[in-house]
Amino acid sequence: MLVSGDLGAGKTTFVRGACRALGVTERVTSPTYTIGNRYEGRVTVSHLDLYRLSEVGDADWAGLEPYFE
C-alpha cells in the first residue's frame, strides 16, 4: 500500500492505526531521518519515507531491499 500526502497530512497517524490493527504493539514513529522502520505484528509492516529520493538507483535499492523481504 502507498500512503502519499503533504507534510503534516497524517500519513504516520494512518500507518500507526494500521499497525495497531495488524497487532503491532511497539511505538510507531515517522521514519523521516531513518528512511524506514519495520514493525512486527500479525504481518511485518515496512514504513518507508522516500520523499528525499527522486529516483531509486542501485545504491539506494541496496539500502531499501531489506524492507521488501
CSV table of C-alpha atoms in Angstrom, one decimal, residues 3 8-20 28-30 47:
chain,number,residue,atom,x,y,z
A,3,VAL,CA,0.3,6.4,1.5
A,8,GLY,CA,1.6,17.0,8.2
A,9,ALA,CA,-1.2,15.3,6.2
A,10,GLY,CA,-1.4,12.5,8.7
A,11,LYS,CA,0.4,9.7,6.9
A,12,THR,CA,2.2,8.4,10.0
A,13,THR,CA,-1.0,8.6,12.0
A,14,PHE,CA,-2.7,6.5,9.4
A,15,VAL,CA,0.2,4.0,9.4
A,16,ARG,CA,0.1,3.9,13.2
A,17,GLY,CA,-3.6,2.9,13.2
A,18,ALA,CA,-3.0,0.3,10.5
A,19,CYS,CA,-0.1,-1.1,12.5
A,20,ARG,CA,-2.3,-1.3,15.7
A,28,VAL,CA,5.2,3.6,15.6
A,29,THR,CA,7.2,6.7,14.6
A,30,SER,CA,7.9,8.6,11.4
A,47,HIS,CA,7.1,2.0,6.9
